[in-house]
PDB file of C-alpha atoms in Angstrom:
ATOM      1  CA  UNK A1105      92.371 100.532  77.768  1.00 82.00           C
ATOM      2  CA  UNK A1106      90.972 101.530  75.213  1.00 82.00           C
ATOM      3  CA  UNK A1107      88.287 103.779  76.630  1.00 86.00           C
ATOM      4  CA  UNK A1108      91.047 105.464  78.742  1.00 89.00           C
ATOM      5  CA  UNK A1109      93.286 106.772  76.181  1.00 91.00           C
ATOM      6  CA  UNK A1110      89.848 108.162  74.117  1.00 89.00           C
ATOM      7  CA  UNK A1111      89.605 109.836  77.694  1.00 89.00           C
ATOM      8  CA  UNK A1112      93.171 110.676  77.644  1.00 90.00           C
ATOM      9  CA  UNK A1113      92.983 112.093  74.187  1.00 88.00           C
ATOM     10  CA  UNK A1114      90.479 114.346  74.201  1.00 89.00           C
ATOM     11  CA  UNK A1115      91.663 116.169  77.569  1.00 90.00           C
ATOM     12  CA  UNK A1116      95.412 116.167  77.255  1.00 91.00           C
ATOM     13  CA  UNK A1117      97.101 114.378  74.328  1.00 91.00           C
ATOM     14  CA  UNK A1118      95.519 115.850  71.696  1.00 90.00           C
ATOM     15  CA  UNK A1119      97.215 118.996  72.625  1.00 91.00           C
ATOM     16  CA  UNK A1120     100.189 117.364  73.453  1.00 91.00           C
ATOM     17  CA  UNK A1121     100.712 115.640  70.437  1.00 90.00           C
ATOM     18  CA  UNK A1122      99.924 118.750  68.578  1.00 90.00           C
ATOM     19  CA  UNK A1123     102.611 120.539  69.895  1.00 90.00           C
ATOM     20  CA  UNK A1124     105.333 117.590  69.664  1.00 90.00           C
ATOM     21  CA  UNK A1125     104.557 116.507  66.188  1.00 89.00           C
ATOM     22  CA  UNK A1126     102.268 120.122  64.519  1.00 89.00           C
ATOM     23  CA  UNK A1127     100.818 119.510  61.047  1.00 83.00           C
ATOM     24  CA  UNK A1128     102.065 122.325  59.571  1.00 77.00           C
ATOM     25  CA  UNK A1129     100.174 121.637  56.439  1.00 71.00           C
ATOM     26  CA  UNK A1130      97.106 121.955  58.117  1.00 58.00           C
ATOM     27  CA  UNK A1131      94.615 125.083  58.567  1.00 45.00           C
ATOM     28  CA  UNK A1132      94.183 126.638  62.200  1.00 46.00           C
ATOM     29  CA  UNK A1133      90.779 127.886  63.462  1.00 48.00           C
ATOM     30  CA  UNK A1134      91.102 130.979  64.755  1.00 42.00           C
ATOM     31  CA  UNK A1135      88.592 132.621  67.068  1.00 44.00           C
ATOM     32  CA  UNK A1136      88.737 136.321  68.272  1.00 41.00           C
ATOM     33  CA  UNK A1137      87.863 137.403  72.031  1.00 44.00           C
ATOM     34  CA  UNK A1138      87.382 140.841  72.387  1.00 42.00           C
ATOM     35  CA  UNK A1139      88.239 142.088  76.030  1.00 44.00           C
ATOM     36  CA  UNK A1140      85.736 144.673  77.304  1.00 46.00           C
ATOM     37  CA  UNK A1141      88.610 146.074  79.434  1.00 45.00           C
ATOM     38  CA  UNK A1142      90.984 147.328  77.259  1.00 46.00           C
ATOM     39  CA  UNK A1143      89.212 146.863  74.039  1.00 48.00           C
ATOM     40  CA  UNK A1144      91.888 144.714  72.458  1.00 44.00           C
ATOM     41  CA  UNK A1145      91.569 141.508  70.396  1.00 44.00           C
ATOM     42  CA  UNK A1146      93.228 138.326  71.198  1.00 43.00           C
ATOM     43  CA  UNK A1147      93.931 135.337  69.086  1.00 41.00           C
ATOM     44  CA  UNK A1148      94.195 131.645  70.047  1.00 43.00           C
ATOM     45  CA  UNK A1149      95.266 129.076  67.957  1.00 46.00           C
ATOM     46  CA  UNK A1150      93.554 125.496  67.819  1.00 58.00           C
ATOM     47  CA  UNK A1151      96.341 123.150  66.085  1.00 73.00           C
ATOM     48  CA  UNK A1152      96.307 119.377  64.942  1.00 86.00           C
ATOM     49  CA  UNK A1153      99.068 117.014  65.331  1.00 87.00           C
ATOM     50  CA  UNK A1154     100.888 115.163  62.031  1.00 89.00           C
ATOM     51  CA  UNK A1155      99.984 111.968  63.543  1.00 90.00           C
ATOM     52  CA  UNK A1156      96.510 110.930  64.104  1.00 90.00           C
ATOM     53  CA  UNK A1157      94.806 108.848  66.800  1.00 88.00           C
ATOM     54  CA  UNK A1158      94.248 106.040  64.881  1.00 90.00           C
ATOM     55  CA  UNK A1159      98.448 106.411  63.961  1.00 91.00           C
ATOM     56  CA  UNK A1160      99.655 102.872  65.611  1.00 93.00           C
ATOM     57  CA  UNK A1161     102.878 104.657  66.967  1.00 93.00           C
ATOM     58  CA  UNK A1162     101.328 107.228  68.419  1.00 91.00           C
ATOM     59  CA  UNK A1163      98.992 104.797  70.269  1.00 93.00           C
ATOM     60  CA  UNK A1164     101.524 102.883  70.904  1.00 94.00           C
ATOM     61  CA  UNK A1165     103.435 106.048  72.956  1.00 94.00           C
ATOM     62  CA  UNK A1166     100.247 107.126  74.232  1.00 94.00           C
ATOM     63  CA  UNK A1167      99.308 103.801  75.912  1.00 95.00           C
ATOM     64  CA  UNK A1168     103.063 103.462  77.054  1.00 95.00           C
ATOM     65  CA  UNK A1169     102.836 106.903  79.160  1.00 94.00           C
ATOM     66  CA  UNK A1170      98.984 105.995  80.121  1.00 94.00           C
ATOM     67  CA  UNK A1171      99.792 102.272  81.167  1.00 94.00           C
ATOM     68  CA  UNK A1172     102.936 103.803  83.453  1.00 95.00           C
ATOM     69  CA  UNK A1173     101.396 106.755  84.752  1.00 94.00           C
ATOM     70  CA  UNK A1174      98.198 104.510  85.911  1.00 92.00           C
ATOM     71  CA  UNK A1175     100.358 101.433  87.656  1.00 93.00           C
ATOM     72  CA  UNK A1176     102.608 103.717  89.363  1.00 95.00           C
ATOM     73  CA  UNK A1177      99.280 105.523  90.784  1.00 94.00           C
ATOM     74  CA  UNK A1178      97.216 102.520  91.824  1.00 91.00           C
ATOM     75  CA  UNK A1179     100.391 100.714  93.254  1.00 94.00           C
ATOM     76  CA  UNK A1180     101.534 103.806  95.582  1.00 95.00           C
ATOM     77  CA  UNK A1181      98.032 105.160  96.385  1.00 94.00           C
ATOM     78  CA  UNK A1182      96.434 101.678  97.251  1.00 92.00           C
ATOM     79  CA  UNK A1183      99.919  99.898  98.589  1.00 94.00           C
ATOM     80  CA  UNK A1184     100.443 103.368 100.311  1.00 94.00           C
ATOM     81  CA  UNK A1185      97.021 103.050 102.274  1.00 94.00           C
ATOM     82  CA  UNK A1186      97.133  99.397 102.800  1.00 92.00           C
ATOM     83  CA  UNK A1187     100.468  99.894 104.435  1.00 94.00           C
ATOM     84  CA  UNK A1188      98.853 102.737 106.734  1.00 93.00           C
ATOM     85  CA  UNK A1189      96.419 101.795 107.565  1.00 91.00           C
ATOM     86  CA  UNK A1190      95.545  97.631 107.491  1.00 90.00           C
ATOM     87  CA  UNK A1191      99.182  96.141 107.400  1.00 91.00           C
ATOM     88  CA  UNK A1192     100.343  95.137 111.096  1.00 90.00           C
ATOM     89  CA  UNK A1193     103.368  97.067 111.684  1.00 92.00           C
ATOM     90  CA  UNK A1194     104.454  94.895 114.239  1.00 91.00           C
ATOM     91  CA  UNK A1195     105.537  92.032 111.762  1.00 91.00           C
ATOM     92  CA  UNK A1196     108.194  93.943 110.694  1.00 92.00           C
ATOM     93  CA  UNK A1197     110.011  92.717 114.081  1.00 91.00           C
ATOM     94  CA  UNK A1198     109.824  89.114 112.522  1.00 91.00           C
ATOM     95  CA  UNK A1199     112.759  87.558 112.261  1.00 90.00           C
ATOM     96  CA  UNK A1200     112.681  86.726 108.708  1.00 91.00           C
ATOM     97  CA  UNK A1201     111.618  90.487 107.923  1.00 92.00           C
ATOM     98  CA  UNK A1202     114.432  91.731 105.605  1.00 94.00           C
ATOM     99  CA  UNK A1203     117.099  95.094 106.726  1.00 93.00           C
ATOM    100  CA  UNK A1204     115.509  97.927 104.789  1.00 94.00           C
ATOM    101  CA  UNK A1205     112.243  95.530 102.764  1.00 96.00           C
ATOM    102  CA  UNK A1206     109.851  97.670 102.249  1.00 96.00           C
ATOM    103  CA  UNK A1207     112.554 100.287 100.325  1.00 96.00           C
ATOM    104  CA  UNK A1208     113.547  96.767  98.488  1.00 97.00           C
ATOM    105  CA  UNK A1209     110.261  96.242  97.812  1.00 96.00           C
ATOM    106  CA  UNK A1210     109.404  99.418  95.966  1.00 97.00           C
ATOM    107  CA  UNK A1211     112.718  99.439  94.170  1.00 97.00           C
ATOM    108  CA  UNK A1212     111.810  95.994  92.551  1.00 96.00           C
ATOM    109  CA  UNK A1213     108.288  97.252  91.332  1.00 96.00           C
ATOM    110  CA  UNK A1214     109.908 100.289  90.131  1.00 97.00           C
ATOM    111  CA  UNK A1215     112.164  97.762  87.840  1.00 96.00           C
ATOM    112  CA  UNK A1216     109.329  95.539  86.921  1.00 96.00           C
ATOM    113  CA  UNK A1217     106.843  98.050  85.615  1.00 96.00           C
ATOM    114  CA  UNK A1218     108.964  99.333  82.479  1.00 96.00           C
ATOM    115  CA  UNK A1219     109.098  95.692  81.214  1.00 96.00           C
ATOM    116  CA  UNK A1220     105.475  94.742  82.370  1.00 95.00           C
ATOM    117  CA  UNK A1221     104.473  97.477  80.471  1.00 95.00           C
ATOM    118  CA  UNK A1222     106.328  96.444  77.577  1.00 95.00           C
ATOM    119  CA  UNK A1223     105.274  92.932  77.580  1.00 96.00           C
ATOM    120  CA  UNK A1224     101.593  93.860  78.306  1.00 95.00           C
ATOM    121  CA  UNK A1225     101.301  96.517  75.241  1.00 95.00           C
ATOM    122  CA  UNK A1226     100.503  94.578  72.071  1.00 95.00           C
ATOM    123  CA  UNK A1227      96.854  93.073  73.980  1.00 96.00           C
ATOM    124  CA  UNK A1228      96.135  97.299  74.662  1.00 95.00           C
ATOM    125  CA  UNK A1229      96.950  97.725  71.020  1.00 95.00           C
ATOM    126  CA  UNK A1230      94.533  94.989  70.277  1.00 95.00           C
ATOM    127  CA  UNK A1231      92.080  96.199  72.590  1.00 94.00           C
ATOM    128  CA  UNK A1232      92.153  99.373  70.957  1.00 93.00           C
ATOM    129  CA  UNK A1233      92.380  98.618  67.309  1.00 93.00           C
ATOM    130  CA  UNK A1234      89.553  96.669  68.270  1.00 93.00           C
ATOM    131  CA  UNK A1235      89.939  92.982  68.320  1.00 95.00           C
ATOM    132  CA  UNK A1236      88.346  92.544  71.760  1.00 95.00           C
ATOM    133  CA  UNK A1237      84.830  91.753  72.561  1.00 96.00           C
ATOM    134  CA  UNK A1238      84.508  94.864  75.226  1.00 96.00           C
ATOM    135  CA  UNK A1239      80.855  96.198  74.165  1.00 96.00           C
ATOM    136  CA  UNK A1240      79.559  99.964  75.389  1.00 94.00           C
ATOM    137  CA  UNK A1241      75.712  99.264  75.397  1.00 94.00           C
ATOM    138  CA  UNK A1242      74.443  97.008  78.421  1.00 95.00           C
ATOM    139  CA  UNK A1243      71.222  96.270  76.007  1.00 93.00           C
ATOM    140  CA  UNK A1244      73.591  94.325  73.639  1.00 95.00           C
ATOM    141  CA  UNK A1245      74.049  91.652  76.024  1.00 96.00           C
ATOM    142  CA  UNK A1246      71.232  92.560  78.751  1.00 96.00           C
ATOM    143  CA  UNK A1247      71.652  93.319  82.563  1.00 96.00           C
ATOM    144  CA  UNK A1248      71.600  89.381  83.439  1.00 97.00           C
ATOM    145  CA  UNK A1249      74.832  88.790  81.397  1.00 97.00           C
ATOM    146  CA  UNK A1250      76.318  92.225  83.239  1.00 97.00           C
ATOM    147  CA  UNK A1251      75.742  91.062  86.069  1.00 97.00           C
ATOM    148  CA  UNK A1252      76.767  87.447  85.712  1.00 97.00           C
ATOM    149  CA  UNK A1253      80.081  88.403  83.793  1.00 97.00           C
ATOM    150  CA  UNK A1254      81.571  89.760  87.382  1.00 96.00           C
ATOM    151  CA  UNK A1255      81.634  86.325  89.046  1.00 96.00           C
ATOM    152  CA  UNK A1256      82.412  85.122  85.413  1.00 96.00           C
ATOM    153  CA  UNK A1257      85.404  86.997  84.342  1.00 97.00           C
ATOM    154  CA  UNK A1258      86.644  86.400  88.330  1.00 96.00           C
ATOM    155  CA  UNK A1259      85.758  82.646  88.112  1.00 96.00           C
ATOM    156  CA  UNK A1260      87.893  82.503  84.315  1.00 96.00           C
ATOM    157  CA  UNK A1261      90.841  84.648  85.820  1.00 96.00           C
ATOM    158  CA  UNK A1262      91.320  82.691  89.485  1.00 96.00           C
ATOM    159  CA  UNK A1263      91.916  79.336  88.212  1.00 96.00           C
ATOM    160  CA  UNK A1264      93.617  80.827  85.101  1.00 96.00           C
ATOM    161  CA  UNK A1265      96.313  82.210  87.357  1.00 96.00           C
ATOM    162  CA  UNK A1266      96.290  79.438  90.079  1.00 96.00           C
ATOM    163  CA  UNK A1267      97.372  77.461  86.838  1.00 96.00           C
ATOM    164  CA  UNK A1268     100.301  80.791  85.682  1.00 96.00           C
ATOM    165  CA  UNK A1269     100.995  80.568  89.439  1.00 96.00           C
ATOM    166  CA  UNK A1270     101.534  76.854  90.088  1.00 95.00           C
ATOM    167  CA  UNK A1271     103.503  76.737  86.992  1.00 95.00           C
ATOM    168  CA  UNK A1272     105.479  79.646  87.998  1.00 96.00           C
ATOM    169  CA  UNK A1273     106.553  77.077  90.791  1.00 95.00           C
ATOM    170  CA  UNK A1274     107.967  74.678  88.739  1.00 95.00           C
ATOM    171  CA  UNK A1275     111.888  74.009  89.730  1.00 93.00           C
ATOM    172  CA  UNK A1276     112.509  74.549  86.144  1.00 94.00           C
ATOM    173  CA  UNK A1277     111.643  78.246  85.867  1.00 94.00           C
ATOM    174  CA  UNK A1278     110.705  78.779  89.582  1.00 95.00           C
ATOM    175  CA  UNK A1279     114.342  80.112  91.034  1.00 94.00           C
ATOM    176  CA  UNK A1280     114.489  82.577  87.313  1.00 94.00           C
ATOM    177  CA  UNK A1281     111.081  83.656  87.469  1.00 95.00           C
ATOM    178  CA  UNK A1282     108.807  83.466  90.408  1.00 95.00           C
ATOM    179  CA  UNK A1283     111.947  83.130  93.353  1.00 94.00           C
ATOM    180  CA  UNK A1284     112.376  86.886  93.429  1.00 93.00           C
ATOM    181  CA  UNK A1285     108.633  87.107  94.675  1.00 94.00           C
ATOM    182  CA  UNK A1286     109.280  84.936  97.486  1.00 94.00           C
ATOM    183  CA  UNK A1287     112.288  87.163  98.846  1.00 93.00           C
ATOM    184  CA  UNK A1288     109.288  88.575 101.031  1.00 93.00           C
ATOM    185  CA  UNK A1289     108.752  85.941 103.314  1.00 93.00           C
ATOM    186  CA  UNK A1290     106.562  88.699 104.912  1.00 93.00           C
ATOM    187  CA  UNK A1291     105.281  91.086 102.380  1.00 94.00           C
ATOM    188  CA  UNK A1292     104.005  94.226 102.565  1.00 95.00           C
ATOM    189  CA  UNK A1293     101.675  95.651 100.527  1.00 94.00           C
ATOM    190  CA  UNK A1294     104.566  97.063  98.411  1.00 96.00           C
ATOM    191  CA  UNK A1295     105.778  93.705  97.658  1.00 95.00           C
ATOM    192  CA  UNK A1296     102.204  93.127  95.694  1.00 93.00           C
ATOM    193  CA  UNK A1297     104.213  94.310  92.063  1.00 94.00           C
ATOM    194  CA  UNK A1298     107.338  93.481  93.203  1.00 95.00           C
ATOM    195  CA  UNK A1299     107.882  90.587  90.602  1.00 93.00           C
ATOM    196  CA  UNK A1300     110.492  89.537  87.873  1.00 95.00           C
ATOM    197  CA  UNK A1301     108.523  91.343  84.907  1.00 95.00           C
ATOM    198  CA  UNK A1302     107.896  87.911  83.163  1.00 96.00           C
ATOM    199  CA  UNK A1303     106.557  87.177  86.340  1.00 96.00           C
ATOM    200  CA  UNK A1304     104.144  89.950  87.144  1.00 93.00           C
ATOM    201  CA  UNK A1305     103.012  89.959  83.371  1.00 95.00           C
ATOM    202  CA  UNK A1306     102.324  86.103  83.347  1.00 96.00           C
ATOM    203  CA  UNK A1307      99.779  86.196  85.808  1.00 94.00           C
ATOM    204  CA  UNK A1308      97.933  89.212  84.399  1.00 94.00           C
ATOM    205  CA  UNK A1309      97.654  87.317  81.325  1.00 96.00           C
ATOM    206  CA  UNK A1310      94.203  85.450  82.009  1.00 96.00           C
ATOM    207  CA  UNK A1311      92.712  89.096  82.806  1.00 94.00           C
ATOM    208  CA  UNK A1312      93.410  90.258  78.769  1.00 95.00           C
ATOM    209  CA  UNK A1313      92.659  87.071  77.363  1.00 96.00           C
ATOM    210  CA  UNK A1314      89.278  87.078  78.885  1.00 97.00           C
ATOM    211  CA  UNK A1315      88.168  89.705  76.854  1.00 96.00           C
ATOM    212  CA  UNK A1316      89.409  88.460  73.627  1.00 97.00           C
ATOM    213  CA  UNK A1317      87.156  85.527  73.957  1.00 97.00           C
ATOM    214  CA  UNK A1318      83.928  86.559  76.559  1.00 97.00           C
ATOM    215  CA  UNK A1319      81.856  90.029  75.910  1.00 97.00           C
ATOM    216  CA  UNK A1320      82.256  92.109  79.039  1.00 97.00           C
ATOM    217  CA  UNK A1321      81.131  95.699  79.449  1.00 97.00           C
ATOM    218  CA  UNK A1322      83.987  98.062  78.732  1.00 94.00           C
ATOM    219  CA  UNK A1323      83.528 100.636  81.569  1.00 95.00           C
ATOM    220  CA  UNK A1324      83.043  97.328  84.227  1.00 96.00           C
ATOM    221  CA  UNK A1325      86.133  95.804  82.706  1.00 95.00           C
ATOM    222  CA  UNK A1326      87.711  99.216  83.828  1.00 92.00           C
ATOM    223  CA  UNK A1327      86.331  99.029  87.338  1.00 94.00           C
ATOM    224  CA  UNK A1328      87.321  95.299  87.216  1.00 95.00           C
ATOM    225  CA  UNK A1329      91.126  96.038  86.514  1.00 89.00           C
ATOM    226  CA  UNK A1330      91.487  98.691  89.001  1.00 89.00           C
ATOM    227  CA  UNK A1331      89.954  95.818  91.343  1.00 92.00           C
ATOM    228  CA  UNK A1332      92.204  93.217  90.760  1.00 91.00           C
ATOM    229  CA  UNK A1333      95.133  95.416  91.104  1.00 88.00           C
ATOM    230  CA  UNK A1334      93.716  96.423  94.910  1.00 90.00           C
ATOM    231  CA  UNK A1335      93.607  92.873  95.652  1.00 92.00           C
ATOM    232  CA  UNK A1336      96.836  92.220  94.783  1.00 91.00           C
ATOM    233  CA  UNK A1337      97.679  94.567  97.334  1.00 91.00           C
ATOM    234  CA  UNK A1338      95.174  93.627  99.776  1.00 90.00           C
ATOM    235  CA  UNK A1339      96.226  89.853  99.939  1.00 91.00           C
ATOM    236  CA  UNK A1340      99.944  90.768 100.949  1.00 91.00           C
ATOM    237  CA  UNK A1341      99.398  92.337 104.194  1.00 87.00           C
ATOM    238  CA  UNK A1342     100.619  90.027 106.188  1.00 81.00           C
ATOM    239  CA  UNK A1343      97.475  89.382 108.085  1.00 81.00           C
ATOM    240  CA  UNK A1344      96.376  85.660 109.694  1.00 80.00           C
ATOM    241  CA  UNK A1345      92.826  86.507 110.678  1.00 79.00           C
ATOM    242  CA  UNK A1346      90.930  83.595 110.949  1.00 80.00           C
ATOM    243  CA  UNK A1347      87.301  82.291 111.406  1.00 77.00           C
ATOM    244  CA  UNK A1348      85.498  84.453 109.560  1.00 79.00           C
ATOM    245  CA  UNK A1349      82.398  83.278 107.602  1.00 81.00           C
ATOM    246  CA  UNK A1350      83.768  82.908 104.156  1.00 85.00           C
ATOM    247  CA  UNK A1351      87.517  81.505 104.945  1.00 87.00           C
ATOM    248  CA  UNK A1352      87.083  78.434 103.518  1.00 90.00           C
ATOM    249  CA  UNK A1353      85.712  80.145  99.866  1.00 93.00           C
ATOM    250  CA  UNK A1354      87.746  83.353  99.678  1.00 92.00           C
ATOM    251  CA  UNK A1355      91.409  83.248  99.427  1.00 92.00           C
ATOM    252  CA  UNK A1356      91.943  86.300 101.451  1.00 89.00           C
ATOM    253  CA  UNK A1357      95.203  88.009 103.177  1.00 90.00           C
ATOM    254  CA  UNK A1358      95.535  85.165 105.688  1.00 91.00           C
ATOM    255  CA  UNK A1359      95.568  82.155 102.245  1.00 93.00           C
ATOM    256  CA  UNK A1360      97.991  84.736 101.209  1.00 93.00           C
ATOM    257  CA  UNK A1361     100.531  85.223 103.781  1.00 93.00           C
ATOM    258  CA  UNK A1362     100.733  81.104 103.917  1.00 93.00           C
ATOM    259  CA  UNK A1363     101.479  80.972 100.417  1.00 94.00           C
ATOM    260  CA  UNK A1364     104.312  83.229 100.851  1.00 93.00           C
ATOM    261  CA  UNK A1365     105.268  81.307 104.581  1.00 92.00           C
ATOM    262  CA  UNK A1366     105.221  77.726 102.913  1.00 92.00           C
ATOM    263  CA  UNK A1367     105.598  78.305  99.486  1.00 89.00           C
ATOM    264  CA  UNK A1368     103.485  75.124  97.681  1.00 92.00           C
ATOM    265  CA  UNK A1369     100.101  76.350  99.027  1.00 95.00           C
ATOM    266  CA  UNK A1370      97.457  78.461  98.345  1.00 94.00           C
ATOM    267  CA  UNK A1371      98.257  79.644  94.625  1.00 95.00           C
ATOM    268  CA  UNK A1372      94.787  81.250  93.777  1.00 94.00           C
ATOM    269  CA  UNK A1373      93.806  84.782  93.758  1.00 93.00           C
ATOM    270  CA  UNK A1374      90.319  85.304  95.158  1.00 93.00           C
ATOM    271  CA  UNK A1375      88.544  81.757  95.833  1.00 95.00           C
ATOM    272  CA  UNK A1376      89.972  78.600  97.298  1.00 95.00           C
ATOM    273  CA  UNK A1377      88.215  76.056  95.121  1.00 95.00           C
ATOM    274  CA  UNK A1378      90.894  75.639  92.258  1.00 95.00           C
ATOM    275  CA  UNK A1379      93.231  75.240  95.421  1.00 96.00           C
ATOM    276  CA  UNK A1380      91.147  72.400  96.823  1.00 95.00           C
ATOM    277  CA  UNK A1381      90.709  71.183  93.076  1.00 94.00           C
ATOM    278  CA  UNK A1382      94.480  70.636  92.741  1.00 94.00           C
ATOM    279  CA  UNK A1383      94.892  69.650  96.549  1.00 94.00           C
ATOM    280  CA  UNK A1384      97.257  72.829  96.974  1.00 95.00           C
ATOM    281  CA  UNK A1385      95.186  74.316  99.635  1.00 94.00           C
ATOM    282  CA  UNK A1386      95.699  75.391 103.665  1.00 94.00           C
ATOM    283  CA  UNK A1387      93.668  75.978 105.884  1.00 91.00           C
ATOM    284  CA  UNK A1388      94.576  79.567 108.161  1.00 91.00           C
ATOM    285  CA  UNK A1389      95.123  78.452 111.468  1.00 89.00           C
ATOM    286  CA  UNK A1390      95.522  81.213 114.339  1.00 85.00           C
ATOM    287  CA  UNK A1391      98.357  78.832 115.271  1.00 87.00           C
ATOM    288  CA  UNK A1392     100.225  79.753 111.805  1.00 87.00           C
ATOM    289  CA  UNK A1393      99.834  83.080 112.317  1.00 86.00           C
ATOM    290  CA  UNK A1394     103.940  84.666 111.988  1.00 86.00           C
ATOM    291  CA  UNK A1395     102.910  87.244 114.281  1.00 86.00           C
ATOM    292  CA  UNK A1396     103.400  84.688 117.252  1.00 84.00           C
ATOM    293  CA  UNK A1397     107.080  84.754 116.090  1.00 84.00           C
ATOM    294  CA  UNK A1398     107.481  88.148 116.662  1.00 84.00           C
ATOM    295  CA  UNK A1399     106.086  87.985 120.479  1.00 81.00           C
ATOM    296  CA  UNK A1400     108.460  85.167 121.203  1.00 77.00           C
ATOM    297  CA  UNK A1401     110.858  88.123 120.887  1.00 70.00           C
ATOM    298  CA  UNK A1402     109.324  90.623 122.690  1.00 64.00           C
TER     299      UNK A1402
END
């Protein structure tokens, strides 16, 4: 995060903070243009804000407006062309399709991302103020550790939320916490955010705390997070195919849509061995598949 508000600040919110909180005490640069035209000078100010960008509050703000801006982009631009054009419009004929879900859906992201954001802001702060182990030079570390921290950081976050998860489904906290999840017995791609904020920001927590103990790239952890995001969305589409070569290693859209079906299956995110390690895990079968229910009705 922190790359993307140094990104942020030099574009926009330098400027912006200059003009909310000016230093008035400070000089302005003034440069003259002379227009050919009408032979007349111009003069444009260049100001500084009061607060500067290492000014905790101010990053705090800044990352507030970034963090919400960003999730409310990925979630409606990737959930919005997910639900296009992969998600199987004909499940929302199944019986246990709720009146008016997919609005429902939206409206409880919408609630959850204030308070995810909240919740998620003091590991940006630390990322920024630099107590994370994000590095900018691939020669610090070498390509062979680049490339091996992708299946590393994926490895470190799957069975660190198949552990969030599974807890999350304990009767003690399950019907405060995680129930509200599971009011999409067949989610859409919008129901991918739509958590109980505790919730949502639980299970992003092994994707921060890897970088506070592993090196990893800053600008792949940035393509990373944007990943995991998608496949949130990707895995709640609702779709049972089966067969395919890597089923039985990739918890895909099909592991998914069990999970939400049965409930005490299939809690990982992207493989299926921390499943099979803690004898959670389904197999997809085309005869699961909840788009036979919505035949029977046709």
């Amino acid at each position: 995060m922190d790359l993307v508000l140094g990104i942020a600040d030099d574009y926009i919110l330098d400027k912006a903070w200059a003009r909310l909180v000016p230093n008035t005490n400070a000089l302005f640069e003034s440069s003259f243009t002379i227009s050919n035209s009408a032979n007349l000078s111009s003069i444009s100010w260049s100001a500084k804000s009061a607060w500067a960008r290492d000014y905790v509050p101010r990053q705090i703000l800044s990352l507030s407006i970034i963090t919400l801006i960003g999730i409310h982009l990925l979630y409606f631009i990737f959930a919005g062309l997910s639900y296009m054009l992969i998600f199987n419009h004909e499940m929302m004929r199944h019986p246990r399709f709720l009146k008016d879900q997919v609005k429902l859906e939206i409206q409880c992201s919408l609630r959850a991302f204030p308070m995810m954001t909240l919740l998620t802001l003091p590991w940006f702060q630390a990322e920024v103020m630099g107590y994370s182990r994000l590095y900018d030079n691939v020669g610090d570390y070498g390509w062979t550790y680049f490339v091996l921290s992708i299946p590393f950081f994926l490895l470190f976050t799957d069975y660190g939320i198949y552990w969030v998860h599974r807890l999350l489904h304990h009767p003690s906290i399950y019907k405060t916490f995680h129930k509200p999840h599971h009011k999409w017995i067949i989610p859409t791609p919008f129901a991918s955010h739509a958590f109980h904020p505790v919730d949502g920001y639980l299970q992003s927590v092994p994707y921060h705390l890897f970088i506070f103990i592993f090196p990893l790239h800053r600008w792949l952890y940035l393509a990373l997070f944007v990943f995991v995001n998608f496949w949130s969305i990707f895995i709640h589409d609702s779709d049972m195919i089966t067969g395919h070569a890597l089923e039985k290693v990739i918890n895909g859209p099909a592991h998914h849509t069990l999970h939400h079906l049965y409930f005490t299956v299939n809690y990982g995110q992207y493989f299926t061995w921390a499943d099979r390690m803690g004898g959670s895990y389904r197999q997809p079968e085309s005869h699961l598949d909840p788009l036979l229910e919505v035949k029977k009705t046709l």
